[in-house]
XYZ file of N, CA and C in Angstrom:
813
model
N -9.679 28.301 35.499
C -8.209 28.743 35.823
C -8.054 29.036 37.136
N -9.026 29.907 37.910
C -8.858 30.227 39.143
C -10.215 29.580 39.930
N -9.829 28.992 41.026
C -10.931 28.327 41.783
C -10.927 28.611 43.074
N -11.752 29.444 43.691
C -11.771 29.768 45.105
C -12.901 29.039 45.688
N -12.303 27.957 46.545
C -13.566 27.059 46.919
C -13.798 27.277 48.508
N -14.945 27.752 48.977
C -15.179 27.648 50.216
C -14.207 28.300 51.516
N -13.616 29.455 50.838
C -12.505 29.721 51.877
C -12.824 30.597 52.952
N -12.341 30.590 54.114
C -12.453 31.295 55.134
C -11.181 31.868 55.525
N -11.139 33.272 55.919
C -9.778 33.889 56.246
C -10.085 35.123 57.331
N -9.144 35.253 58.201
C -8.942 36.400 58.976
C -7.719 36.620 59.350
N -7.383 37.843 59.701
C -5.996 38.159 59.808
C -5.467 38.171 61.499
N -4.535 37.801 61.661
C -4.048 37.497 63.065
C -4.392 38.585 64.080
N -4.962 38.300 65.174
C -5.260 39.226 66.173
C -6.703 40.002 65.754
N -7.191 39.741 64.793
C -8.574 40.485 64.499
C -9.659 39.155 64.692
N -10.801 39.784 65.246
C -11.806 39.077 65.596
C -12.723 38.542 64.278
N -12.913 39.501 63.338
C -14.063 39.287 62.429
C -13.223 38.637 61.205
N -13.979 37.882 60.534
C -13.520 37.123 59.306
C -13.521 38.233 58.200
N -12.539 38.015 57.273
C -12.699 38.773 55.868
C -13.518 38.067 55.179
N -13.419 36.852 55.013
C -14.043 35.838 54.170
C -14.407 34.627 54.902
N -16.024 34.202 54.733
C -16.365 32.917 55.513
C -17.267 32.151 54.519
N -16.610 31.024 54.128
C -17.270 29.969 53.156
C -17.451 30.845 51.701
N -16.475 31.602 51.291
C -16.488 32.407 50.003
C -16.105 31.572 48.921
N -16.684 31.621 47.767
C -16.253 30.748 46.606
C -16.429 31.724 45.262
N -15.467 31.506 44.369
C -15.549 32.425 43.082
C -14.688 31.392 42.108
N -15.156 31.649 40.784
C -14.547 31.058 39.720
C -14.180 31.845 38.623
N -13.024 32.027 38.331
C -12.470 32.907 37.212
C -11.940 32.282 35.942
N -12.403 32.514 34.818
C -12.039 31.810 33.441
C -10.668 32.680 32.810
N -10.001 31.879 32.168
C -8.859 32.403 31.283
C -9.264 33.444 30.474
N -8.357 34.258 30.100
C -8.550 35.239 28.885
C -9.634 36.240 29.192
N -9.426 36.738 30.171
C -10.489 37.816 30.588
C -9.662 38.892 31.533
N -10.395 40.172 31.119
C -9.775 41.281 32.284
C -10.896 41.543 33.097
N -10.841 41.184 34.338
C -11.840 41.298 35.571
C -11.417 42.598 36.124
N -12.648 43.218 36.413
C -12.540 44.362 37.479
C -13.067 43.799 38.637
N -12.380 44.107 39.655
C -12.778 43.810 41.128
C -12.954 44.939 42.051
N -14.486 45.267 42.285
C -15.060 46.470 42.795
C -15.379 46.197 44.112
N -15.404 47.209 44.928
C -16.007 46.959 46.458
C -15.715 48.373 47.210
N -16.431 48.344 48.343
C -16.230 49.441 49.259
C -14.847 49.036 49.851
N -14.336 50.255 50.660
C -13.186 49.904 51.526
C -13.361 48.860 52.572
N -12.599 48.030 52.606
C -12.660 46.824 53.740
C -13.427 45.976 53.468
N -13.719 45.671 52.127
C -14.585 44.356 51.703
C -13.619 43.396 51.354
N -12.386 43.430 51.432
C -11.412 42.306 51.230
C -10.951 42.222 49.712
N -10.878 43.297 49.101
C -10.549 43.267 47.454
C -8.816 42.949 47.598
N -8.131 43.487 48.453
C -6.739 43.270 48.306
C -6.471 41.967 49.017
N -7.206 41.687 50.069
C -6.957 40.341 50.687
C -7.379 39.189 49.673
N -8.447 39.221 48.637
C -8.716 38.296 47.656
C -7.455 38.302 46.668
N -6.735 39.333 46.265
C -5.850 39.343 45.458
C -4.537 38.402 46.029
N -4.215 38.801 47.356
C -3.307 38.081 47.907
C -3.312 36.363 48.244
N -4.562 36.074 48.404
C -5.194 34.804 48.612
C -4.857 34.091 47.235
N -5.289 34.809 46.188
C -5.077 34.235 44.997
C -3.781 33.936 44.505
N -2.936 34.758 44.788
C -1.460 35.034 44.442
C -0.597 33.703 45.252
N -1.062 33.332 46.565
C -0.255 32.643 47.298
C 0.337 33.390 48.352
N 0.291 34.754 48.258
C 0.631 35.420 49.586
C 0.275 35.183 50.902
N -1.069 35.070 50.863
C -2.019 34.434 51.970
C -2.452 33.315 51.986
N -2.836 32.683 52.792
C -3.322 31.325 53.081
C -4.558 31.275 53.767
N -5.589 30.782 53.125
C -6.963 30.638 53.779
C -6.912 29.796 54.994
N -7.736 29.947 56.047
C -7.718 29.259 57.204
C -8.623 27.879 56.849
N -9.655 28.037 55.992
C -10.219 26.865 55.651
C -10.424 27.162 54.129
N -10.628 25.804 53.473
C -10.926 25.900 52.017
C -9.695 26.156 51.227
N -9.798 26.257 49.728
C -8.722 26.227 48.739
C -8.762 27.308 47.736
N -7.542 27.839 47.228
C -7.357 28.585 46.135
C -6.507 27.965 44.994
N -7.169 27.415 44.197
C -6.392 26.784 42.907
C -6.202 27.760 41.865
N -5.124 27.447 41.121
C -4.655 28.074 39.894
C -4.383 27.038 38.991
N -5.120 26.682 37.744
C -4.745 25.792 37.129
C -4.706 24.252 37.722
N -5.486 24.223 38.803
C -5.628 22.981 39.613
C -4.646 22.783 40.755
N -3.952 23.852 40.731
C -2.761 23.544 41.938
C -2.827 24.648 43.017
N -3.100 24.084 44.356
C -3.299 24.991 45.608
C -2.078 26.106 45.321
N -2.592 27.341 45.292
C -1.646 28.266 45.387
C -0.706 28.673 46.945
N -1.374 28.057 47.821
C -0.682 28.251 49.095
C 0.455 27.516 49.338
N 0.652 26.144 48.288
C 1.937 25.520 48.412
C 2.981 26.272 47.787
N 2.780 27.411 47.081
C 3.750 28.337 46.456
C 4.829 27.516 45.844
N 4.389 26.585 44.853
C 5.198 25.779 43.976
C 6.002 26.750 42.966
N 7.243 26.543 42.766
C 8.110 27.540 41.855
C 7.483 27.534 40.417
N 6.789 26.383 39.809
C 6.227 26.428 38.335
C 5.144 27.285 38.522
N 4.296 27.576 39.697
C 3.107 28.203 39.658
C 3.288 29.566 39.882
N 4.173 29.874 40.712
C 4.671 31.095 40.983
C 5.239 31.980 39.774
N 5.810 31.178 38.984
C 6.246 31.588 37.760
C 5.273 32.158 36.815
N 4.075 31.841 37.079
C 3.016 32.171 36.243
C 2.088 33.137 36.855
N 2.392 33.786 38.045
C 1.568 34.651 38.765
C 2.431 35.944 39.005
N 1.769 37.041 38.837
C 2.543 38.323 39.375
C 1.545 39.124 39.753
N 1.854 39.919 40.870
C 0.940 41.012 41.650
C 1.541 42.272 41.672
N 0.857 43.146 41.344
C 1.430 44.562 41.479
C 0.595 45.107 42.639
N 1.132 45.262 43.943
C 0.332 45.671 44.958
C 0.094 47.358 44.890
N -0.791 47.926 45.818
C -1.094 49.267 45.772
C 0.099 50.134 46.193
N 0.887 49.536 47.158
C 1.905 50.298 47.719
C 3.113 49.165 47.706
N 4.476 49.772 47.130
C 5.489 48.648 47.090
C 6.885 49.669 47.085
N 8.024 49.068 47.345
C 9.413 49.740 47.238
C 10.037 48.903 46.163
N 10.856 49.656 45.602
C 11.844 49.157 44.612
C 13.149 49.511 45.135
N 14.278 48.701 44.874
C 15.440 48.547 45.568
C 16.316 49.733 44.907
N 17.333 50.223 45.601
C 18.115 51.249 45.084
C 19.119 50.829 44.137
N 18.722 50.608 42.957
C 19.809 50.050 42.048
C 19.107 50.388 40.638
N 19.908 50.475 39.386
C 19.598 50.572 38.243
C 18.514 49.568 37.557
N 17.498 50.046 36.828
C 16.692 49.271 36.243
C 17.248 47.901 35.725
N 18.337 48.060 34.930
C 19.168 47.019 34.207
C 19.382 45.989 35.257
N 20.025 46.364 36.404
C 20.238 45.336 37.507
C 19.080 44.721 37.942
N 18.021 45.463 38.265
C 16.620 44.590 38.694
C 16.272 43.809 37.817
N 16.293 44.040 36.520
C 15.778 43.140 35.508
C 16.630 42.094 35.444
N 17.984 42.186 35.429
C 18.917 41.009 35.340
C 18.869 39.944 36.583
N 18.507 40.633 37.720
C 18.361 39.792 38.787
C 16.964 39.010 39.160
N 15.931 39.573 38.277
C 14.476 39.149 38.617
C 14.070 38.206 37.294
N 14.558 38.478 36.079
C 14.040 37.939 34.800
C 13.993 36.437 34.984
N 15.087 35.844 35.430
C 15.279 34.426 35.589
C 14.028 33.560 36.049
N 13.194 34.366 36.942
C 12.072 33.588 37.648
C 11.167 33.609 36.710
N 11.092 34.098 35.605
C 9.639 34.228 34.747
C 10.243 33.518 33.139
N 9.934 32.401 32.826
C 10.515 31.788 31.888
C 10.319 32.476 30.322
N 9.140 33.251 30.516
C 8.736 33.900 29.185
C 9.131 35.372 29.258
N 9.791 35.871 30.313
C 10.073 37.349 30.269
C 10.545 37.931 28.974
N 10.013 39.032 28.589
C 10.391 39.713 27.359
C 11.025 41.203 27.392
N 12.047 41.154 27.021
C 12.851 42.665 27.321
C 12.248 43.385 26.014
N 11.786 42.863 25.125
C 11.279 43.742 24.005
C 9.844 44.261 24.538
N 8.956 43.557 25.391
C 7.886 44.292 26.020
C 7.941 45.102 26.878
N 9.062 44.708 27.716
C 9.565 45.879 28.731
C 9.950 47.210 28.188
N 10.733 47.073 26.905
C 11.289 48.313 26.414
C 10.023 48.987 25.699
N 9.061 48.200 25.115
C 7.950 48.996 24.483
C 6.964 49.630 25.523
N 6.726 48.903 26.640
C 5.870 49.361 27.738
C 6.623 50.810 28.312
N 7.875 50.780 28.650
C 8.503 51.872 29.112
C 8.471 52.930 28.014
N 8.723 52.830 27.002
C 8.474 53.722 25.743
C 7.101 54.412 25.763
N 5.920 53.544 25.849
C 4.699 54.294 26.025
C 4.428 54.826 27.260
N 5.002 54.535 28.304
C 5.290 55.426 29.534
C 6.098 56.553 29.507
N 6.568 56.803 28.409
C 7.563 57.959 28.219
C 8.750 57.835 29.232
N 9.247 56.622 29.377
C 10.512 56.370 30.273
C 11.528 55.441 29.394
N 12.784 55.589 29.601
C 13.827 54.955 29.071
C 14.218 53.860 29.974
N 15.092 52.700 29.508
C 15.432 51.705 30.330
C 16.767 52.107 31.033
N 17.406 53.261 30.618
C 18.594 53.667 31.518
C 18.221 54.554 32.613
N 17.490 53.891 33.672
C 17.126 54.798 34.628
C 17.602 54.078 36.014
N 17.608 54.845 37.040
C 18.004 54.303 38.470
C 16.679 54.239 39.116
N 16.156 53.317 39.819
C 15.074 53.040 40.443
C 14.632 54.073 41.706
N 15.743 54.412 42.219
C 15.669 55.157 43.519
C 15.561 56.774 43.060
N 15.859 56.926 41.776
C 15.630 58.495 41.240
C 14.256 58.835 40.844
N 13.460 57.696 40.798
C 12.108 58.145 40.325
C 10.964 58.587 41.228
N 10.038 59.193 40.820
C 8.916 59.581 41.601
C 7.978 58.427 41.703
N 7.075 58.375 42.844
C 6.110 57.386 42.877
C 5.270 56.820 41.752
N 4.838 57.945 40.991
C 4.177 57.468 39.829
C 5.121 56.789 38.751
N 6.281 57.323 38.674
C 7.271 56.749 37.699
C 7.511 55.357 38.035
N 7.771 55.109 39.398
C 7.980 53.709 39.827
C 6.823 52.939 39.761
N 5.707 53.354 39.660
C 4.549 52.253 39.511
C 4.377 52.000 37.812
N 4.804 53.009 37.092
C 4.761 52.769 35.577
C 5.862 51.767 35.336
N 7.174 51.751 35.975
C 8.132 50.697 35.863
C 7.746 49.382 36.346
N 7.128 49.518 37.572
C 6.839 47.989 37.894
C 5.565 47.442 37.128
N 4.659 48.307 36.770
C 3.658 47.701 35.861
C 4.195 47.253 34.447
N 5.313 48.066 34.155
C 5.968 47.520 32.693
C 6.638 46.288 32.959
N 7.562 46.233 34.051
C 7.934 44.832 34.497
C 6.961 43.504 34.563
N 5.889 44.045 35.258
C 4.758 42.883 35.359
C 4.406 42.511 33.895
N 4.043 43.361 33.172
C 3.559 42.913 31.840
C 4.563 42.069 31.005
N 5.890 42.532 31.274
C 7.032 41.899 30.610
C 7.311 40.295 30.980
N 6.681 40.022 32.304
C 6.926 38.688 32.730
C 6.266 37.491 31.859
N 5.010 38.160 31.293
C 4.292 37.451 30.484
C 3.716 35.893 31.261
N 3.473 36.397 32.402
C 2.784 35.322 33.304
C 1.270 35.167 32.761
N 0.649 34.009 33.106
C -0.588 33.811 32.523
C -1.695 34.491 33.558
N -1.321 34.886 34.739
C -2.288 35.768 35.641
C -1.391 36.670 36.297
N -2.076 37.717 35.913
C -1.554 39.130 36.472
C -2.526 40.177 37.304
N -2.126 40.178 38.531
C -2.993 40.887 39.583
C -2.670 42.471 39.689
N -3.513 43.486 39.648
C -2.963 44.620 39.938
C -4.030 45.414 40.834
N -3.460 45.844 42.037
C -4.330 46.706 43.066
C -4.097 47.976 43.066
N -5.220 48.704 42.615
C -5.231 50.076 42.371
C -4.181 50.653 41.440
N -4.157 50.057 40.432
C -2.880 50.460 39.679
C -2.917 51.778 39.106
N -3.940 52.566 39.009
C -3.807 54.147 38.592
C -3.803 55.060 39.675
N -3.837 54.555 40.909
C -3.565 55.557 42.048
C -2.064 56.259 41.783
N -1.839 57.524 42.149
C -0.786 58.070 41.811
C -0.347 58.408 40.490
N -1.219 58.080 39.421
C -0.852 58.369 38.078
C -1.616 59.765 37.775
N -0.928 60.597 36.871
C -1.806 61.817 36.509
C -2.595 61.303 35.151
N -3.180 62.367 34.640
C -4.450 62.313 33.802
C -3.762 61.513 32.438
N -2.687 62.266 31.723
C -1.897 61.594 30.781
C -1.513 59.978 30.897
N -0.963 59.966 32.426
C -0.436 58.600 32.477
C -1.621 57.313 32.639
N -2.848 57.809 33.034
C -3.882 56.852 33.104
C -4.262 56.475 31.625
N -4.324 57.334 30.705
C -4.344 57.038 29.376
C -3.441 56.194 28.781
N -2.120 56.394 29.042
C -0.929 55.425 28.735
C -1.116 54.211 29.494
N -1.793 54.070 30.534
C -1.753 52.715 31.097
C -3.052 52.037 30.405
N -4.036 52.655 30.080
C -4.941 51.744 29.397
C -4.455 51.353 28.054
N -3.699 52.099 27.421
C -2.895 51.788 25.864
C -2.027 50.578 26.053
N -1.131 50.640 27.275
C -0.120 49.710 27.718
C -0.945 48.214 27.989
N -1.961 48.445 28.705
C -2.656 47.079 28.937
C -3.233 46.443 27.833
N -3.974 47.384 26.829
C -4.777 46.706 25.685
C -3.613 46.266 24.974
N -2.509 46.612 24.686
C -1.586 46.086 23.665
C -0.928 44.884 24.230
N -0.840 44.750 25.489
C 0.009 43.440 25.929
C -1.076 42.407 26.630
N -2.201 42.334 26.372
C -3.048 41.252 26.732
C -3.136 40.105 25.608
N -2.642 38.851 26.026
C -2.654 37.710 25.042
C -3.776 36.868 25.293
N -3.916 36.055 24.630
C -5.254 34.870 24.721
C -5.101 34.286 25.817
N -3.675 33.782 26.387
C -3.732 32.876 27.273
C -3.494 33.643 28.918
N -3.880 35.023 28.754
C -3.345 35.715 29.984
C -4.771 36.122 30.730
N -4.722 36.125 31.984
C -5.854 36.674 32.853
C -5.420 37.917 33.524
N -6.185 38.964 33.635
C -5.827 39.966 34.471
C -7.058 40.471 35.489
N -6.719 40.654 36.629
C -7.718 41.101 37.690
C -7.206 42.513 38.189
N -8.156 43.526 38.151
C -7.816 44.816 38.559
C -8.713 45.108 39.594
N -8.082 45.389 40.713
C -8.954 45.965 41.926
C -8.714 47.464 41.928
N -9.882 48.146 42.055
C -9.725 49.583 41.849
C -10.965 50.326 42.391
N -10.812 51.574 42.724
C -11.993 52.472 43.142
C -11.935 53.465 42.011
N -11.080 53.549 41.187
C -11.038 54.286 40.033
C -11.797 54.050 38.700
N -12.808 53.630 38.883
C -13.682 52.910 37.848
C -13.531 53.439 36.485
N -13.584 54.620 36.315
C -13.631 55.500 35.108
C -12.271 55.219 34.371
N -11.290 54.919 35.172
C -9.786 54.654 34.655
C -9.659 53.382 33.778
N -10.354 52.431 34.183
C -10.286 50.989 33.583
C -11.722 50.603 32.985
N -12.817 51.204 33.098
C -13.963 50.558 32.571
C -14.058 50.288 31.154
N -13.036 50.883 30.281
C -13.241 50.652 28.863
C -12.219 49.211 28.523
N -11.632 48.921 29.515
C -10.634 47.773 29.373
C -11.507 46.358 29.987
N -12.386 46.476 30.709
C -12.864 45.235 31.558
C -13.688 44.418 30.612
N -13.523 43.162 30.712
C -14.466 42.060 30.180
C -15.787 41.505 31.139
N -15.247 41.687 32.503
C -16.146 41.176 33.475
C -16.014 41.745 34.714
N -17.076 41.971 35.318
C -17.419 42.771 36.662
C -17.558 41.851 37.724
N -16.673 41.969 38.914
C -17.098 41.629 40.236
C -17.364 42.586 41.043
N -18.360 42.457 41.938
C -18.462 43.579 42.918
C -18.721 42.754 44.181
N -17.704 43.156 45.191
C -17.604 42.402 46.329
C -18.050 43.453 47.543
N -18.914 42.435 48.320
C -19.450 43.151 49.629
C -18.876 42.133 50.512
N -19.447 42.477 52.006
C -18.735 41.801 53.146
C -19.059 40.205 53.065
N -17.729 39.594 52.528
C -17.868 38.056 52.504
C -18.805 37.446 51.429
N -19.150 38.310 50.387
C -19.970 37.903 49.304
C -19.845 38.672 48.065
N -20.331 38.020 47.009
C -20.286 38.766 45.705
C -21.688 39.208 45.549
N -21.778 40.674 45.272
C -22.965 41.260 45.013
C -23.423 40.822 43.298
N -22.195 41.139 42.595
C -22.387 40.563 41.165
C -21.172 40.011 40.655
N -21.519 39.272 39.763
C -20.509 38.312 38.980
C -21.211 38.105 37.579
N -20.659 39.015 36.758
C -21.090 38.934 35.516
C -20.324 39.788 34.238
N -20.430 39.300 33.122
C -19.713 39.893 32.059
C -20.160 41.164 31.633
N -19.214 42.032 30.967
C -19.814 43.259 30.405
C -20.792 43.050 29.443
N -20.717 41.957 28.539
C -21.468 41.567 27.372
C -22.863 41.368 27.968
N -22.982 40.501 28.961
C -24.386 40.185 29.904
C -25.054 41.419 30.407
N -24.083 42.431 31.045
C -24.793 43.600 31.489
C -25.370 44.377 30.572
N -24.732 44.813 29.389
C -25.032 45.668 28.379
C -26.012 45.088 27.561
N -26.315 43.784 27.704
C -27.458 42.899 26.879
C -28.600 43.260 27.662
N -28.618 43.287 29.118
C -29.654 43.441 29.862
C -30.172 44.839 30.259
N -29.137 45.734 30.262
C -29.572 47.034 30.836
C -28.918 47.972 29.807
N -29.570 49.484 29.805
C -29.019 50.359 29.003
C -28.725 51.325 30.238
N -27.707 52.233 29.662
C -27.201 53.270 30.770
C -27.123 54.350 29.795
N -27.972 55.500 30.406
C -28.451 56.565 29.441
C -28.601 57.722 30.192
N -28.727 59.095 29.916
C -29.308 60.305 30.437
C -30.665 60.590 30.013
N -31.481 60.798 31.021
C -32.948 61.354 30.705
C -33.407 62.419 31.415
N -34.412 62.996 30.872
C -35.133 64.096 31.427
C -35.923 63.458 32.635
N -36.354 64.270 33.580
C -36.962 64.200 34.694
C -38.552 63.458 34.488
N -39.002 63.671 33.259
C -40.306 63.048 33.077
C -40.224 61.929 32.056
N -39.128 61.300 32.212
C -39.006 60.100 31.549
C -38.322 58.892 32.179
N -38.891 58.763 33.380
C -38.137 57.631 34.329
C -39.146 56.530 34.655
N -40.067 56.228 34.029
C -41.268 55.290 34.404
C -40.447 53.803 34.566
N -39.357 53.494 33.714
C -39.054 52.218 33.762
C -37.494 52.184 34.390
N -36.995 53.198 34.920
C -35.746 53.291 35.614
C -35.703 52.549 36.775
N -34.504 51.608 36.799
C -34.118 50.836 37.875
C -33.351 51.537 38.914
N -32.654 52.567 38.657
C -31.980 53.223 39.409
C -31.498 54.591 38.597
N -31.186 55.790 39.530
C -31.133 57.006 38.640
C -30.213 57.871 39.687
N -29.487 58.588 39.009
C -28.798 59.735 39.813
C -28.795 61.105 39.237
N -29.099 62.218 39.902
C -28.970 63.450 39.185
C -27.511 63.805 38.698
N -27.517 64.302 37.647
C -26.285 64.962 37.114
C -26.427 66.197 36.123
N -25.414 66.844 35.741
C -25.349 68.063 34.876
C -26.091 67.855 33.570
N -26.137 66.486 33.002
C -26.559 66.153 31.743
C -28.144 65.737 31.885
N -28.716 65.783 33.003
C -30.006 65.145 33.150
C -29.751 63.896 34.361
N -30.740 63.092 34.365
C -30.627 62.017 35.402
C -29.891 60.822 34.521
N -28.810 60.505 35.229
C -28.223 59.227 34.775
C -28.832 57.934 35.331
N -29.250 57.103 34.166
C -30.272 56.180 34.382
C -29.687 54.719 34.060
N -30.110 53.660 34.859
C -30.137 52.313 34.602
C -31.642 51.686 34.160
N -31.665 51.133 33.021
C -33.141 50.750 32.802
C -33.078 49.405 32.173
N -34.096 48.519 32.137
C -33.945 47.319 31.090
C -33.927 47.572 29.801
N -33.046 46.838 29.115
C -32.873 47.010 27.584
C -33.962 46.383 26.750
N -34.769 46.960 26.015
C -35.556 46.493 25.265
C -35.077 45.770 24.054
N -35.863 45.076 23.633
C -35.361 43.969 22.482
C -35.075 44.770 21.121
N -35.535 45.902 20.987
C -35.267 46.747 19.656
C -34.380 47.926 20.095
N -33.863 48.094 20.966
C -32.881 49.201 21.263
C -31.630 48.760 21.301
N -30.721 49.934 21.039
C -29.330 49.783 20.787
C -28.578 49.521 22.018
N -27.340 48.741 22.066
C -26.609 48.685 23.203
C -25.735 50.075 23.627
N -25.778 50.214 24.983
C -25.432 51.388 25.271
C -23.723 51.128 25.996
N -23.019 52.170 26.127
C -21.781 52.029 26.963
C -22.005 51.837 28.324
N -21.147 50.845 29.096
C -21.327 50.545 30.450
C -20.919 52.030 31.311
N -21.671 52.276 32.262
C -21.396 53.317 33.319
C -21.033 52.537 34.527
N -19.886 52.281 34.744
C -19.295 51.330 35.878
C -19.582 52.062 37.160
N -19.557 53.389 37.305
C -19.899 53.855 38.618
C -21.217 53.842 38.980
N -22.115 54.103 38.099
C -23.622 54.057 38.089
C -23.834 52.459 38.687
N -23.532 51.512 37.755
C -23.765 50.159 38.143
C -23.155 49.827 39.479
N -22.155 50.242 39.853
C -21.672 49.900 40.929
C -22.691 50.389 42.417
N -22.869 51.861 42.165
C -23.788 52.251 43.115
C -25.361 51.587 43.122
N -25.521 51.362 41.834
C -27.139 50.419 41.991
C -27.016 49.278 42.478
N -25.702 48.491 42.165
C -25.827 47.104 42.937
C -25.725 47.187 44.331
N -24.685 48.204 44.838
C -24.722 48.196 46.389
C -25.978 48.955 47.092
N -26.879 49.206 46.254
C -28.174 49.866 46.916
C -29.309 48.728 46.489
N -28.695 47.522 45.803
C -29.715 46.527 45.799
C -30.795 46.801 44.820
N -30.513 47.701 43.703
C -31.486 47.987 42.737
C -31.507 47.074 41.537
N -30.187 46.406 41.346
C -30.333 45.420 40.054
C -29.436 44.263 40.746
């Protein structure tokens, strides 16, 4: 569905490449978590996938079509929610009326249901909202577009604790079989229960590209006392004991993924 082939990219006026001969293939009907330290190119990769940026070399294809060509039929199947954005000074109804024609499967029912889950009404003025409320409205609109590809950059930034729970509910209820979602985030605990596949990005390369099922089939994530660490691949001290990643034995039960622990272990080269 998404094929990133040998791309190179750098911003104008900058010496260093953000990506150099970078490749990635993403399949449909998955929720991808895109993780990485600051400056590793997570946001840039989303913009390249969406066609908002063009690679200097290589190609980014969505369903076989080069996204840099920005064909209307392709753009109507892609929606990106950036980390920072502005909404116009107008009522939501006017905003929807102007923008919904660009998305053939736009659903007002989905929009209304998402807003309801976010405890917002449709009778609102965009310029009268807080930043957190604006983010909820924009994410609700994004889901209502029913595009096959949805990209979200730090979607839970600016949301309070109840709103983060609402976000997970809204995403889970509005994922369809033909939709792919890529979430770039540092707030791993906000999204780890949603994810099907983990991508961990380092400078110009992927440190990890694996499904959650593959990870939890191969490793266990658990808390252990200090005297039970002989097979630990990676460990961090915590109030509950040592948080540990260890190989999963054939007769052991699957454990829940600890995404923060996995991220730290991968970045330190432990797994």
